[in-house]
Every structure is written in structure tokens, then in C-alpha cells.
Amino acid sequence: FLEKVEEAVVAAHRPEPDAVLAARERADAVIAGMVPAKQVARRLPTVSVYTDTLEGVGAALRGSARTVYFEPADPPVPALLEEAAALCRAGGADLVWKWPSITRRAFLDAAAPLLPSLYDAGVRGVMVSGVGAACAVRGAEPRMHLYGAAGLNVWNHRTTQELAPLFLRCTPSPELPAADLARLAELAGDSPALEVLVQGNTEAMVTEDRLTAVPGDRFLGLQDRHNRIFPLRSDSESRVYIANAVETCLIDHLPRIIGMGIDAVAIDARGRGPLYTEEMVRLYRAGVEAAGRGDRDALNGLKEEVKERALGGITGGHFVRGLTG
């Protein structure tokens, strides 16, 4: 009888999952506020943008992005990349050619020979999702900086140690919970630099099937029976990428991200148009500044502005929920 009473008392006082999540978020805010001011000021991250159009490049620059990952939907055209590089150079930003997540031999044979002349034209970086593609870049143009995309599946500091000789900057897996990301950043040190994807409809699936022609000038998505819309886009290899129906949004978690010493935060604006791109860059730049001065009220207001522009709502994803959420 007493055991049953004890179980009932424990169950009555066990917090609901929502209460646990809220407590975790409050703890994150307190921990972030404990970061020494000099550390925050020294490691304020820059803002990067993924885009797939030249108009998106211009919008990112108007928002004052520092790095632009440019992944044209059409097969690589040197003149387009050179024009984007010239825009970035004039805007004080770095232009990085984002390669498709899957790079087969035909793409490598076409893209690698372009690298020396592109480097001379101002394209000083390439982002890849695999070590094989990275080696192809290094072999074709040793001067080219390498950036690691989320497709590298960087989960721990041992991976970053292996990648450090090749990569200038890497993006840890978007599935990493905040505590694991903090541990990775602590053990990884300063090489390679780390970048966190903080905004956008992250990739859920890549298919070789051509579901439909995905135009570059208008939005296209898949709608399920719950009326959720999953954005579609295609790459230069005609693969179709299916993104999550809800946007990742970590703007209110910037204090903790800054406390980890993360070097850059990234917005995925591919398929979203120049207006979204420019406004999101401005919001996140304001968010970084607000987090740097400890202005939680400003961050809450910026989160509401992000929510108004987000496709399908917003979520903290695995960063907040962990892997079991």
C-alpha cells in the first residue's frame, strides 16, 4: 500500500514535458547570461546566407551578410559565379561556391577544371558535403578555401580534428542538441571554424527521382494530408530536395550559441526569394548584436518578426528538444 502511495505522490509531482522544456529554456537563458562580457564581445559570430540566385546574392549583401554560399540551380556557368564574386567583393563579403550535396564524377569533371580561373576571379571558397569532393577541389586548386556543409555529418570533435587539415570552416550536424554542440565547440578549438545553421527549412530528403520540374522563379512544395507544405528545390544535377515543413529558428538561442564560441551562423534562404533573404539577414544581425549586449527583450521581439516571415511556422528542432524530441 505504501509503495502505491509513494508512486502516486511521485507521479503527481512529475512535471509535464512542456514544463520540462520551458525549464530547460530558462536554464539556457541563465547560463547564457553568465558568459563573461569580454568572451561574448570577442566571439560575436558573423552571419552567412545560402542562396540559389544572383538576386539572392545581392539581397544578402544588402542585409550585410559576411559570407554568401551560392548554389545556382543550373549547371555551373563561370560568368555567373564571377559576377556573384564581383558583387560580394564590392559588398565586403566572401563568395563561396556551394556544390550539390551529392557530387558524382560527371559534376566533378565539369566543375574542378573551372576552379583556378574562378579563384583568380574572386571565388575564394567552395562548400562541399563529402571528403571526396574536398579532395577534388584541393587537387584542382590548392589555394581554394574549403567549407564543410551539414552533409559531412560532423557530430563530435574527433571528426573536426580529422577535417581540420582540409577545411577552413565546418557546419556541425543540425541534429546536434545544444549540450552536444557546446561540448563539440569546447573540444574542437579554433580549427576548423564552426558555423551553425540557425534559420530555414532544412533538408529532409534528397531524391534522384524528378518529381516535377522545379522552377527557379517560383515556389513549389508538396502538401500532405495534414496540410503541411514541404518545399521543393532542385540542384544543378536535377536532383530534388525535399525540405522540412517548418523552419528552424534559433534567434532566441543566440546567447547560448555565442557562449559556445561559434564563429558564424547561417540562414538557408534557397528558394525563398530576395526579400526573405535580405530581411532575415538584417534580423539575425540585429539578433547577434542584441545577444552580445544581453538584451533578451530585443531577441523576443526579433523572434516574433522571424515568425511572421517563416514558412510553416518555426521550431527549435534538435537544438532544443534533443535527439529524442
mmCIF file of C-alpha atoms in Angstrom, residues 47-50 197-200 265-270:
data_model
loop_
_atom_site.group_PDB
_atom_site.id
_atom_site.type_symbol
_atom_site.label_atom_id
_atom_site.label_comp_id
_atom_site.label_asym_id
_atom_site.label_seq_id
_atom_site.Cartn_x
_atom_site.Cartn_y
_atom_site.Cartn_z
ATOM 1 C CA VAL A 47 26.073 35.961 -40.494
ATOM 2 C CA SER A 48 26.145 33.732 -43.593
ATOM 3 C CA VAL A 49 23.473 33.001 -46.208
ATOM 4 C CA TYR A 50 22.709 30.157 -48.601
ATOM 5 C CA LEU A 197 22.535 26.637 -39.246
ATOM 6 C CA VAL A 198 20.086 28.862 -37.361
ATOM 7 C CA GLN A 199 17.268 29.615 -39.827
ATOM 8 C CA GLY A 200 15.469 27.967 -42.721
ATOM 9 C CA VAL A 265 25.560 31.498 -38.001
ATOM 10 C CA ALA A 266 23.868 30.614 -41.288
ATOM 11 C CA ILE A 267 20.476 31.250 -42.878
ATOM 12 C CA ASP A 268 19.242 28.885 -45.596
ATOM 13 C CA ALA A 269 17.336 31.143 -47.996
ATOM 14 C CA ARG A 270 17.446 28.889 -51.053
#
